[in-house]
Coordinates of C-alpha atoms in Angstrom, one line a residue:
M26 CA -3.9 5.2 9.8
A27 CA -7.7 4.7 10.7
A28 CA -6.9 4.8 14.1
A29 CA -6.4 8.5 13.8
F30 CA -9.9 8.4 12.8
N31 CA -9.4 11.5 10.7
R32 CA -11.2 12.1 7.4
S33 CA -8.8 14.9 6.4
L34 CA -5.5 13.2 7.1
W35 CA -6.8 10.1 4.9
S36 CA -8.1 12.3 2.1
S37 CA -4.8 14.2 2.0
V38 CA -2.8 10.6 2.2
G39 CA -5.0 9.9 -0.8
S40 CA -4.0 12.9 -2.8
A41 CA -0.4 12.3 -2.5
I42 CA -0.6 8.7 -3.4
A43 CA -2.5 9.9 -6.3
I44 CA 0.4 12.3 -7.3
E45 CA 3.6 10.2 -6.4
A46 CA 1.7 7.1 -7.5
R47 CA 3.5 5.2 -4.8
W48 CA 1.6 3.4 -1.7
G49 CA 1.9 0.7 1.0
R50 CA -0.3 -1.7 2.4
G51 CA -0.3 -3.0 5.9
Q52 CA -3.9 -4.9 6.4
E53 CA -6.6 -5.5 4.1
T54 CA -9.2 -3.2 6.1
P55 CA -9.2 -0.2 8.0
G56 CA -11.1 -1.5 11.0
E57 CA -14.0 -3.6 12.5
D58 CA -16.8 -1.1 12.2
P59 CA -18.6 -0.7 8.9
M60 CA -19.2 3.1 9.6
L61 CA -15.3 3.7 10.4
A62 CA -14.6 1.6 7.2
S63 CA -16.8 3.4 5.0
A64 CA -15.8 6.8 5.7
F65 CA -12.3 6.0 5.2
A66 CA -13.0 4.4 1.8
I67 CA -14.6 7.6 1.2
E68 CA -12.0 9.8 1.6
Y69 CA -9.1 7.5 0.8
V70 CA -11.1 7.3 -2.8
T71 CA -11.9 11.0 -3.3
G72 CA -8.3 11.5 -2.0
F73 CA -6.8 9.3 -5.2
Q74 CA -9.4 10.3 -8.1
G75 CA -10.1 14.0 -7.2
R76 CA -13.2 15.7 -6.3
N77 CA -13.7 17.4 -9.8
G78 CA -16.4 14.8 -11.0
E79 CA -15.6 13.0 -14.4
E80 CA -11.9 13.7 -14.8
L81 CA -10.1 11.3 -12.5
M82 CA -6.3 11.5 -10.9
V83 CA -6.0 8.0 -11.1
S84 CA -8.7 5.0 -10.5
A85 CA -9.4 3.9 -7.0
C86 CA -10.8 0.0 -6.8
C87 CA -12.3 -1.0 -3.8
K88 CA -11.2 -4.5 -2.9
H89 CA -12.1 -7.2 -2.0
F90 CA -16.0 -8.1 -3.1
T91 CA -16.9 -9.4 -0.5
A92 CA -16.7 -10.9 2.4
Y93 CA -13.2 -11.6 1.9
D94 CA -12.4 -12.9 5.4
L95 CA -9.0 -15.1 5.5
E96 CA -5.8 -16.1 3.7
K97 CA -4.6 -19.3 4.5
W98 CA -5.6 -20.7 8.2
Q99 CA -5.7 -24.4 8.3
K100 CA -7.0 -26.2 5.7
F101 CA -8.9 -23.2 4.3
S102 CA -7.2 -21.3 1.4
R103 CA -8.4 -17.6 0.1
Y104 CA -8.9 -19.9 -3.5
S105 CA -11.4 -22.1 -2.2
F106 CA -13.0 -20.7 0.7
D107 CA -17.2 -20.5 1.0
A108 CA -17.9 -17.7 2.8
V109 CA -21.2 -18.7 4.0
V110 CA -22.7 -14.9 5.3
T111 CA -26.3 -14.4 6.4
E112 CA -28.5 -11.9 4.5
Q113 CA -28.1 -10.2 8.3
D114 CA -24.4 -9.8 8.2
L115 CA -24.0 -9.1 4.7
V116 CA -26.3 -6.0 4.9
D117 CA -25.4 -5.0 8.1
T118 CA -21.4 -5.8 7.8
Y119 CA -19.4 -6.9 4.6
Q120 CA -21.1 -4.6 2.2
P121 CA -21.8 -0.8 3.9
P122 CA -18.1 -0.2 3.0
F123 CA -18.3 -1.3 -0.5
Q124 CA -21.5 0.7 -0.7
S125 CA -20.2 3.9 0.6
C126 CA -17.2 3.5 -1.4
I127 CA -19.0 3.3 -4.6
Q128 CA -22.3 5.6 -3.4
E129 CA -20.3 8.5 -1.9
G130 CA -16.9 7.9 -2.8
K131 CA -17.6 7.3 -6.6
A132 CA -15.1 4.8 -7.0
S133 CA -14.5 4.0 -10.6
C134 CA -13.4 0.1 -10.3
L135 CA -14.2 -2.7 -7.8
M136 CA -12.3 -5.8 -7.6
C137 CA -14.2 -9.1 -7.1
S138 CA -12.4 -11.7 -4.1
Y139 CA -11.0 -15.3 -4.5
N140 CA -13.7 -16.8 -2.2
R141 CA -17.4 -17.9 -2.9
V142 CA -20.1 -16.3 -1.1
N143 CA -22.4 -18.8 0.0
G144 CA -21.4 -21.3 -2.7
V145 CA -20.8 -19.0 -6.0
P146 CA -17.6 -17.6 -6.7
A147 CA -17.5 -13.8 -5.8
C148 CA -16.4 -12.7 -9.5
A149 CA -19.1 -14.9 -10.8
R150 CA -22.1 -13.6 -8.5
Q151 CA -24.0 -12.0 -11.0
D152 CA -26.7 -10.9 -8.6
M153 CA -24.1 -8.9 -6.2
L154 CA -22.3 -7.5 -9.0
E155 CA -25.8 -6.3 -11.2
K156 CA -27.1 -4.6 -7.8
V157 CA -23.5 -2.8 -7.6
R158 CA -24.5 -1.0 -10.9
S159 CA -28.1 -0.9 -10.6
E160 CA -28.8 -0.1 -7.1
W161 CA -25.6 1.4 -6.0
G162 CA -25.3 3.1 -9.2
F163 CA -21.6 2.6 -9.9
E164 CA -20.1 3.5 -13.0
G165 CA -16.4 2.2 -14.0
Y166 CA -15.3 -1.6 -14.3
I167 CA -15.1 -4.2 -12.3
T168 CA -12.2 -6.5 -12.0
S169 CA -11.0 -9.8 -10.8
D170 CA -8.5 -10.3 -8.1
C171 CA -5.5 -11.6 -9.8
D172 CA -6.3 -15.0 -11.4
A173 CA -9.4 -15.3 -9.5
V174 CA -10.9 -15.9 -12.9
A175 CA -8.6 -19.5 -12.7
T176 CA -9.8 -20.3 -9.6
V177 CA -13.5 -20.5 -10.4
Y178 CA -12.5 -23.4 -12.3
E179 CA -9.0 -24.4 -11.1
Y180 CA -9.7 -24.5 -7.0
Q181 CA -13.3 -24.2 -7.0
K182 CA -14.4 -26.4 -9.4
Y183 CA -17.5 -24.1 -9.9
S184 CA -17.0 -24.2 -13.8
K185 CA -16.3 -27.2 -16.1
T186 CA -13.8 -25.5 -18.0
P187 CA -11.8 -22.8 -18.4
E188 CA -14.2 -21.4 -21.1
D189 CA -17.2 -22.2 -18.7
A190 CA -14.9 -20.2 -16.3
V191 CA -14.8 -17.2 -18.3
A192 CA -18.4 -17.2 -19.5
D193 CA -19.6 -16.9 -15.9
V194 CA -17.6 -14.2 -14.5
L195 CA -18.3 -12.0 -17.9
K196 CA -21.9 -13.0 -18.0
A197 CA -21.8 -12.0 -14.2
G198 CA -20.3 -8.3 -14.8
T199 CA -16.4 -9.0 -14.2
D200 CA -15.1 -6.9 -17.2
I201 CA -11.4 -7.7 -17.0
N202 CA -9.5 -9.8 -14.8
C203 CA -5.8 -9.3 -13.0
G204 CA -4.1 -12.4 -14.9
T205 CA -3.9 -13.9 -17.9
Y206 CA -6.9 -16.3 -17.9
L207 CA -9.4 -13.8 -19.8
L208 CA -6.6 -13.3 -22.2
R209 CA -6.0 -17.2 -23.1
H210 CA -9.6 -18.3 -22.8
T211 CA -11.9 -15.6 -24.2
R212 CA -11.4 -16.3 -27.8
S213 CA -12.3 -20.0 -27.8
A214 CA -15.1 -19.1 -25.5
L215 CA -16.8 -17.0 -28.0
K216 CA -16.2 -19.6 -30.8
Q217 CA -18.0 -22.2 -28.7
G218 CA -20.6 -19.8 -28.2
K219 CA -20.6 -19.3 -24.7
V220 CA -19.9 -15.5 -24.7
S221 CA -21.3 -13.0 -27.2
E222 CA -19.7 -10.0 -28.3
K223 CA -22.1 -8.3 -26.7
D224 CA -20.4 -9.4 -23.5
I225 CA -17.2 -8.3 -24.6
D226 CA -18.4 -4.7 -25.7
R227 CA -19.9 -4.2 -22.3
A228 CA -16.7 -5.0 -20.5
L229 CA -14.6 -3.1 -23.0
Y230 CA -17.0 -0.1 -22.6
N231 CA -16.5 -0.1 -18.8
L232 CA -12.4 -0.1 -19.3
F233 CA -12.1 2.6 -21.9
S234 CA -14.9 5.0 -20.4
V235 CA -12.5 4.7 -17.2
Q236 CA -9.2 5.2 -19.3
L237 CA -11.2 8.3 -21.1
R238 CA -11.7 10.1 -17.6
L239 CA -8.1 9.5 -16.6
G240 CA -7.1 11.4 -19.8
L241 CA -5.1 8.5 -21.5
F242 CA -6.2 9.8 -24.5
D243 CA -5.9 13.6 -24.7
G244 CA -2.2 13.9 -24.4
D245 CA -2.4 16.0 -21.7
P246 CA -1.6 13.7 -18.6
R247 CA -1.8 15.4 -15.2
K248 CA 1.8 16.7 -13.6
G249 CA 1.5 16.8 -10.5
K250 CA 7.2 13.8 3.9
A251 CA 5.5 16.3 5.8
L252 CA 2.5 14.2 5.0
A253 CA 4.3 10.7 5.9
L254 CA 5.1 12.1 9.5
E255 CA 1.8 13.2 10.1
A256 CA 0.3 10.3 9.4
A257 CA 2.1 8.3 11.2
K258 CA 2.1 10.3 14.3
Q259 CA -1.9 10.7 14.2
G260 CA -2.2 7.0 13.9
I261 CA 0.2 6.1 17.1
V262 CA -2.2 4.8 20.0
L263 CA -0.8 4.8 23.4
L264 CA -2.8 1.9 25.1
K265 CA -1.1 2.0 28.7
N266 CA 0.6 4.6 30.4
K267 CA 1.4 3.9 34.2
D268 CA 1.5 6.9 36.2
K269 CA 1.9 9.1 33.5
F270 CA 4.9 7.7 32.8
L271 CA 5.4 9.1 29.4
P272 CA 6.5 11.9 27.9
L273 CA 9.8 11.7 28.6
N274 CA 12.1 14.7 29.3
K275 CA 14.8 14.2 26.4
N276 CA 17.1 16.8 28.2
N277 CA 16.8 14.4 31.8
V278 CA 17.3 10.9 29.8
K279 CA 20.9 10.3 30.1
S280 CA 21.4 6.9 28.2
L281 CA 18.7 5.0 26.7
A282 CA 18.8 1.3 25.2
V283 CA 16.3 0.5 22.6
I284 CA 16.0 -3.6 22.1
G285 CA 14.0 -5.5 20.0
P286 CA 14.7 -6.8 15.9
M287 CA 12.3 -4.1 14.7
A288 CA 13.8 -1.2 16.7
D289 CA 16.6 -1.0 13.9
D290 CA 14.7 -2.4 10.9
R291 CA 14.4 0.2 8.0
D292 CA 13.1 -2.4 5.8
H293 CA 9.9 -3.6 7.0
I294 CA 8.6 -1.0 9.0
G295 CA 6.0 0.1 6.2
G296 CA 4.2 -3.3 6.0
G297 CA 3.4 -5.0 2.5
Y298 CA 3.1 -3.2 -1.2
T299 CA 5.4 -0.2 0.2
G300 CA 7.2 2.2 -2.0
I301 CA 10.9 2.6 -1.7
P302 CA 11.0 5.5 0.6
C303 CA 14.0 8.5 -0.1
N304 CA 15.4 8.4 3.2
P305 CA 14.3 5.3 5.7
R306 CA 15.2 5.6 9.4
S307 CA 14.8 3.1 11.9
L308 CA 13.1 3.5 15.1
F309 CA 16.8 3.3 16.8
E310 CA 18.1 5.7 14.2
E311 CA 15.7 8.7 15.5
L312 CA 16.0 7.8 19.1
R313 CA 20.0 8.4 18.7
G314 CA 19.2 12.0 17.4
C315 CA 17.3 12.8 20.4
V316 CA 19.7 11.1 23.0
Q317 CA 23.2 10.9 22.3
N318 CA 24.0 7.7 24.7
T319 CA 21.3 5.5 23.1
T320 CA 22.4 2.0 22.3
F321 CA 20.6 -1.0 20.4
F322 CA 20.4 -4.9 21.0
A323 CA 18.4 -7.1 19.1
G324 CA 17.7 -9.6 21.7
C325 CA 16.4 -11.8 19.3
N326 CA 17.8 -12.8 15.7
D327 CA 14.7 -11.8 13.9
V328 CA 10.9 -11.1 14.6
P329 CA 10.1 -15.2 15.0
C330 CA 12.5 -15.2 18.0
D331 CA 12.9 -18.8 18.2
S332 CA 16.0 -18.8 20.5
K333 CA 17.1 -16.8 23.6
D334 CA 20.8 -16.7 22.6
R335 CA 20.8 -12.9 22.4
F336 CA 18.8 -12.6 25.5
S337 CA 21.9 -11.9 27.9
E338 CA 23.3 -8.9 26.0
A339 CA 19.7 -7.1 25.9
V340 CA 19.3 -7.7 29.7
L341 CA 22.5 -6.3 30.4
A342 CA 21.8 -3.1 28.6
A343 CA 18.6 -2.9 30.3
K344 CA 20.3 -3.1 33.8
E345 CA 22.8 -0.2 32.7
A346 CA 20.5 1.9 30.6
E347 CA 18.3 4.8 32.6
V348 CA 15.4 4.3 30.4
V349 CA 14.5 1.1 28.2
I350 CA 12.3 0.6 25.3
V351 CA 11.7 -2.8 23.6
V352 CA 10.4 -3.0 20.2
A353 CA 8.2 -6.0 19.7
G354 CA 5.6 -7.5 17.6
L355 CA 4.8 -8.6 13.9
D356 CA 6.5 -8.5 10.8
M357 CA 5.4 -9.9 7.2
T358 CA 6.8 -13.1 8.5
Q359 CA 3.6 -12.8 10.5
E360 CA 1.5 -11.6 8.6
R361 CA 0.7 -10.4 5.0
E362 CA -1.2 -11.9 2.2
D363 CA -1.6 -15.6 1.5
H364 CA -0.7 -15.9 5.5
D365 CA -3.0 -15.9 8.4
R366 CA -1.6 -16.0 12.0
V367 CA -3.1 -18.6 14.2
S368 CA -1.8 -17.2 17.3
L369 CA -2.6 -13.7 19.2
L370 CA 0.4 -14.0 21.2
L371 CA 4.0 -12.1 20.7
P372 CA 5.6 -14.4 18.3
G373 CA 8.1 -17.1 19.6
K374 CA 10.1 -16.5 22.7
Q375 CA 9.3 -12.1 22.1
M376 CA 7.2 -12.5 25.6
D377 CA 10.1 -13.8 27.5
L378 CA 12.3 -11.1 26.1
V379 CA 9.9 -8.6 27.2
S380 CA 9.6 -9.7 30.8
S381 CA 13.1 -10.2 31.1
V382 CA 14.3 -6.8 30.1
A383 CA 11.6 -5.5 32.5
S384 CA 12.6 -7.3 35.5
V385 CA 16.2 -5.8 35.6
S386 CA 15.4 -2.4 34.4
K387 CA 16.6 0.6 36.9
K388 CA 13.0 2.0 35.9
R389 CA 9.7 1.0 34.5
I390 CA 10.2 -0.2 30.9
I391 CA 8.0 1.4 27.3
L392 CA 7.2 -1.5 25.2
V393 CA 6.2 -0.5 21.4
L394 CA 4.2 -2.7 19.4
T395 CA 4.6 -3.1 15.7
G396 CA 1.7 -4.9 13.3
G397 CA -1.1 -4.6 11.6
G398 CA -3.6 -6.4 14.1
P399 CA -4.3 -7.3 17.8
L400 CA -2.3 -8.8 20.2
D401 CA -2.6 -10.7 23.6
V402 CA -0.2 -8.6 25.7
T403 CA -2.2 -9.5 28.9
F404 CA 1.1 -10.2 30.5
A405 CA 2.2 -6.5 29.6
E406 CA -0.5 -4.8 30.4
N407 CA -0.5 -6.6 34.3
N408 CA 3.0 -6.1 34.6
P409 CA 4.0 -3.2 37.0
W410 CA 7.3 -3.0 35.8
I411 CA 6.0 -2.2 32.0
S412 CA 4.9 1.4 32.1
S413 CA 3.5 2.2 29.1
I414 CA 2.5 0.3 25.7
L415 CA 2.2 2.2 22.3
W416 CA 0.8 0.5 19.0
I417 CA 2.2 1.9 16.2
G418 CA 1.4 -0.4 13.6
Y419 CA 3.3 0.0 10.2
P420 CA 4.1 3.7 10.4
G421 CA 5.9 4.2 7.4
E422 CA 8.9 6.5 5.9
A423 CA 8.8 8.3 8.9
G424 CA 7.6 6.2 11.8
G425 CA 11.1 6.8 13.4
K426 CA 10.6 10.2 13.9
A427 CA 6.9 10.1 14.5
F428 CA 7.3 7.9 17.8
A429 CA 10.3 9.7 18.6
E430 CA 7.7 13.3 18.9
V431 CA 5.2 11.4 20.9
L432 CA 7.9 9.9 23.1
F433 CA 9.1 12.9 24.0
G434 CA 5.9 15.1 24.4
D435 CA 6.6 17.0 20.9
F436 CA 3.5 15.4 20.1
N437 CA 0.4 14.4 22.1
P438 CA -0.8 10.7 21.2
G439 CA -4.5 11.2 20.0
G440 CA -4.8 7.8 17.9
R441 CA -8.0 5.1 18.7
L442 CA -8.0 1.6 18.1
P443 CA -10.0 0.8 15.0
M444 CA -10.6 -3.0 16.2
T445 CA -11.0 -5.1 19.2
W446 CA -8.1 -6.9 20.6
Y447 CA -8.9 -10.3 21.7
P448 CA -7.1 -12.4 24.0
E449 CA -5.3 -15.8 22.6
S450 CA -8.6 -17.7 23.5
F451 CA -10.2 -16.2 20.5
T452 CA -7.9 -17.9 18.2
R453 CA -10.0 -21.0 19.1
V454 CA -13.1 -19.2 17.3
P455 CA -13.1 -20.7 13.4
M456 CA -11.7 -18.2 11.0
S457 CA -14.1 -19.6 8.7
D458 CA -17.0 -19.1 10.3
M459 CA -18.4 -15.3 9.2
N460 CA -21.2 -14.7 11.7
M461 CA -20.8 -11.5 13.5
R462 CA -23.9 -12.3 15.8
A463 CA -22.9 -14.4 18.8
D464 CA -24.8 -18.0 19.4
L465 CA -24.4 -19.0 23.1
S466 CA -26.0 -22.6 22.2
R467 CA -22.7 -23.3 20.4
G468 CA -20.1 -21.5 22.2
Y469 CA -19.9 -18.7 19.3
P470 CA -18.7 -15.2 21.0
G471 CA -19.6 -13.1 18.0
R472 CA -17.3 -10.7 16.3
T473 CA -16.5 -7.1 16.5
Y474 CA -17.3 -4.6 19.9
R475 CA -21.1 -4.6 18.4
F476 CA -21.6 -7.9 18.8
Y477 CA -18.6 -9.9 21.0
N478 CA -19.4 -11.3 24.0
G479 CA -16.0 -12.0 26.0
D480 CA -13.3 -11.0 27.4
R481 CA -10.8 -8.6 25.7
I482 CA -7.3 -6.8 25.7
Y483 CA -8.0 -3.4 24.7
G484 CA -11.4 -2.7 23.0
F485 CA -12.5 -0.7 19.9
G486 CA -11.5 3.1 20.1
H487 CA -9.3 2.9 23.1
G488 CA -6.3 5.0 23.2
L489 CA -5.0 7.3 25.6
S490 CA -3.6 10.9 26.0
Y491 CA -0.9 12.9 28.0
T492 CA -4.0 14.6 29.3
S493 CA -7.8 13.9 30.3
F494 CA -11.3 14.7 28.8
T495 CA -14.5 15.2 29.6
Y496 CA -17.3 15.8 27.4
K497 CA -21.0 17.7 27.7
F498 CA -23.9 17.3 25.3
L499 CA -24.7 21.0 24.3
S500 CA -27.8 20.3 22.1
A501 CA -29.5 16.9 20.9
P502 CA -33.3 16.1 20.4
K503 CA -35.2 14.5 23.1
K504 CA -38.1 13.3 20.8
L505 CA -38.4 12.6 17.0
S506 CA -42.0 11.8 15.9
L507 CA -43.0 9.7 13.0
L508 CA -46.6 9.9 11.3
R509 CA -49.0 7.1 11.9
S510 CA -50.5 7.6 8.6
F511 CA -47.4 7.4 6.7
K512 CA -46.8 4.1 4.4
G513 CA -43.7 2.7 6.7
L514 CA -46.2 1.6 9.0
S515 CA -47.2 -1.1 6.7
N516 CA -49.0 -4.0 7.6
R517 CA -45.7 -6.5 7.4
S518 CA -44.4 -3.8 10.2
R519 CA -47.5 -4.4 12.3
V520 CA -47.1 -8.1 11.8
L521 CA -43.8 -8.4 12.7
E522 CA -44.9 -6.2 15.9
E523 CA -47.4 -8.8 16.8
T524 CA -45.2 -12.0 16.5
Q525 CA -42.1 -10.8 17.8
G526 CA -43.1 -8.0 20.1
I527 CA -40.9 -5.4 18.3
N528 CA -42.3 -1.9 17.0
Y529 CA -40.4 -0.7 13.6
V530 CA -40.6 0.8 10.8
Y531 CA -38.9 -0.1 7.6
T532 CA -36.3 2.7 6.6
D533 CA -36.8 2.0 2.8
E534 CA -40.6 3.2 3.3
V535 CA -39.7 6.5 5.3
E536 CA -40.4 9.3 2.8
Y537 CA -38.7 12.1 4.7
C538 CA -35.7 10.6 5.9
E539 CA -33.9 13.8 5.4
S540 CA -35.9 15.9 7.5
L541 CA -35.5 13.4 10.4
R542 CA -31.7 14.4 10.8
F543 CA -30.3 16.7 13.1
P544 CA -26.7 17.9 14.5
V545 CA -25.4 17.1 17.8
Q546 CA -23.6 20.0 19.4
I547 CA -20.7 18.7 21.9
S548 CA -18.5 20.1 24.2
V549 CA -14.9 18.9 24.6
M550 CA -13.0 20.0 27.8
N551 CA -9.1 19.8 27.6
A552 CA -9.0 19.0 31.5
G553 CA -5.0 19.1 31.6
D554 CA -1.8 20.8 30.8
A555 CA -1.0 19.0 27.4
G556 CA -2.7 20.2 24.0
G557 CA -3.2 18.3 21.5
A558 CA -6.1 16.3 18.9
H559 CA -8.7 14.2 20.5
V560 CA -11.0 11.6 18.7
V561 CA -14.6 12.4 19.7
M562 CA -17.0 9.2 19.2
L563 CA -20.6 9.3 19.0
F564 CA -22.2 5.9 19.6
S565 CA -25.9 4.8 19.4
R566 CA -27.7 2.0 21.1
A567 CA -30.8 0.7 20.1
P568 CA -34.2 0.1 22.2
R569 CA -33.8 -3.5 22.2
S570 CA -30.8 -6.1 21.8
T571 CA -33.0 -8.9 20.3
G572 CA -33.1 -9.8 16.8
G573 CA -29.4 -9.6 16.7
F574 CA -29.1 -5.8 16.9
P575 CA -25.8 -4.2 17.8
K576 CA -25.1 -3.7 21.5
K577 CA -24.0 -0.5 20.3
Q578 CA -22.8 1.0 17.0
L579 CA -20.3 4.1 15.9
I580 CA -22.8 6.8 14.2
G581 CA -20.1 9.6 14.1
F582 CA -16.5 10.8 14.5
D583 CA -14.5 14.0 14.2
R584 CA -10.6 14.5 15.4
V585 CA -10.8 18.3 17.0
H586 CA -7.7 19.9 18.1
T587 CA -7.9 21.0 21.6
V588 CA -6.2 23.5 24.2
P589 CA -5.1 22.9 28.1
F590 CA -7.8 23.8 30.5
Q591 CA -10.6 25.4 27.5
H592 CA -13.3 24.1 26.0
T593 CA -13.6 23.1 22.2
E594 CA -17.0 22.4 20.2
T595 CA -17.8 20.1 17.8
S596 CA -21.1 19.2 15.7
I597 CA -21.9 15.3 14.3
L598 CA -24.9 15.1 11.9
V599 CA -27.1 12.2 12.9
D600 CA -29.2 10.9 10.3
P601 CA -31.7 8.5 12.2
C602 CA -32.7 6.4 8.9
N603 CA -29.3 5.5 8.5
H604 CA -27.1 5.9 12.1
L605 CA -30.1 4.8 14.4
S606 CA -31.3 1.9 11.9
V607 CA -30.1 -1.8 12.5
T608 CA -30.7 -4.7 10.1
D609 CA -33.2 -7.6 10.8
E610 CA -32.8 -11.0 9.8
S611 CA -33.8 -10.6 6.3
G612 CA -31.1 -8.4 5.5
K613 CA -33.9 -5.3 5.5
R614 CA -32.6 -2.0 7.7
V615 CA -35.7 -1.3 10.3
L616 CA -36.0 1.7 12.5
L617 CA -37.1 0.6 16.0
I618 CA -39.8 2.9 17.9
G619 CA -38.8 3.6 21.2
E620 CA -36.1 5.1 23.2
H621 CA -32.7 5.2 21.4
V622 CA -29.5 6.2 23.5
L623 CA -26.6 8.3 22.2
I624 CA -23.6 7.3 23.9
L625 CA -20.5 9.8 24.1
G626 CA -17.8 8.4 26.5
D627 CA -19.4 7.9 29.8
L628 CA -22.3 10.3 28.8
E629 CA -26.0 9.1 27.3
H630 CA -28.5 11.0 25.8
S631 CA -31.7 9.9 24.9
V632 CA -33.9 10.3 22.0
S633 CA -37.3 8.6 21.9
I634 CA -38.5 8.0 18.3
E635 CA -42.7 7.7 18.7
T636 CA -45.1 7.8 16.4
Y637 CA -48.7 9.5 16.4

């Protein structure tokens, strides 16, 4: 859903979930970019909770706070892993989505994670949990992840006794735990004097105040498929479309072969934590409704695909059919809670299945990828007999219909990848290394499009359409001026300028950030004959790339509807103190003096920040 880059869609889905009280969860994060994750969090939380202030539809909980990177990988377990994070990465990457979730989304719950953060269990990090309330203005309750209080003692050995673990988290600011540890050991901790009634009163106040906002005591609880279809369609990403093979004309397709173990699967198309759909239909079932002569062959027994025993029937079907679709990728056997992948390649012999089918088909084939994360499909990108590749993720109950509408051109795909797709060689990078910035001295390539140095299969924001687009900057300033006399140009700024050759100001010392904001007016031209939505993504590049600053960073996006051969205009508001600033090694946000560059596709526009 993050791939849709559509705030109103995220809000609508959140609102529907609040009413229906059922939801699904594919992956733990909506993408690698902190701005994207922040925007997703804001819309999702306000959709869940409602926008009318104190009253809550449901209580939304932002998780997992913080630096929750792995589930189970090599010798590392999420229960004992120590996430060693620099202040720069913490402030720059890991914390912004949580801060936005709380400050702008007004989330009423925060969940602390299993892992340690720089040696201290996240649920016992008093400095971080207090900052959430004192600096971010959090008003709600803080819960542990399920049995995360137990891990403080049983796995991490941070506390000497169960009672000490209870005391450590309560005093740090955790209010309740998902699990039984507080239930079993708080009374004993109270008797031993390790916690006080004041600690318990605070925790109960935070919890009951949210229950009151939910209306649980007022005797008047709130009452209250097309959206599932829309969400699935908007999130589909077209990765490759050689010679504009897609969309197909359903009236001209006489026979269709659908191959792959996930192609006729109703049960796992929604990922994990999924409610029971009313009328689930697989991709094959939906396609059979579009083309009468549609056949299905699994090719593999299951997604792990450890045998070629069923290849022959799939290959034979591919030889006979006019159009061939292979559905490959991942399911919950490959990625789920408490289980990380160790490879970015297609599982088992899936790659061989795809290649075998492509080598015998009458026409080029279509490859459909399922799953919540990146896949190294270099072989498919380079194979001329694989014309088109689409990523559908875990598209949910309406995923089959959504795919069919995209396939036959009833819906023009507009999704963009919310994460970088790395090559298989990236798996040599330790998952336990939390650093974002590259370190070439030790062969570390960095992470995410903002810092990664290395080859990639597809970049962050990649996504094709059945038409083409051109951009134009209609209006944006060329210069912003800062008063040299204001306190932002303090001694500490001048010292760093002299020692590092970088001239900048600290954003927390700029007293008039709001007056620096400016709109960027953008024109989008649909240069083809297919209408549809298009995601406009605006990036910025700082004057210097030294100091661990990003190569570029997303500062705004908008999903706009376009009409063939016509212009569509949109506006993105830029807040220089927020969007053009970067984070120094101490975790302080700074605004560099000099020429900043706004990037819109292949276009660039310079905005010079000067002092006088």
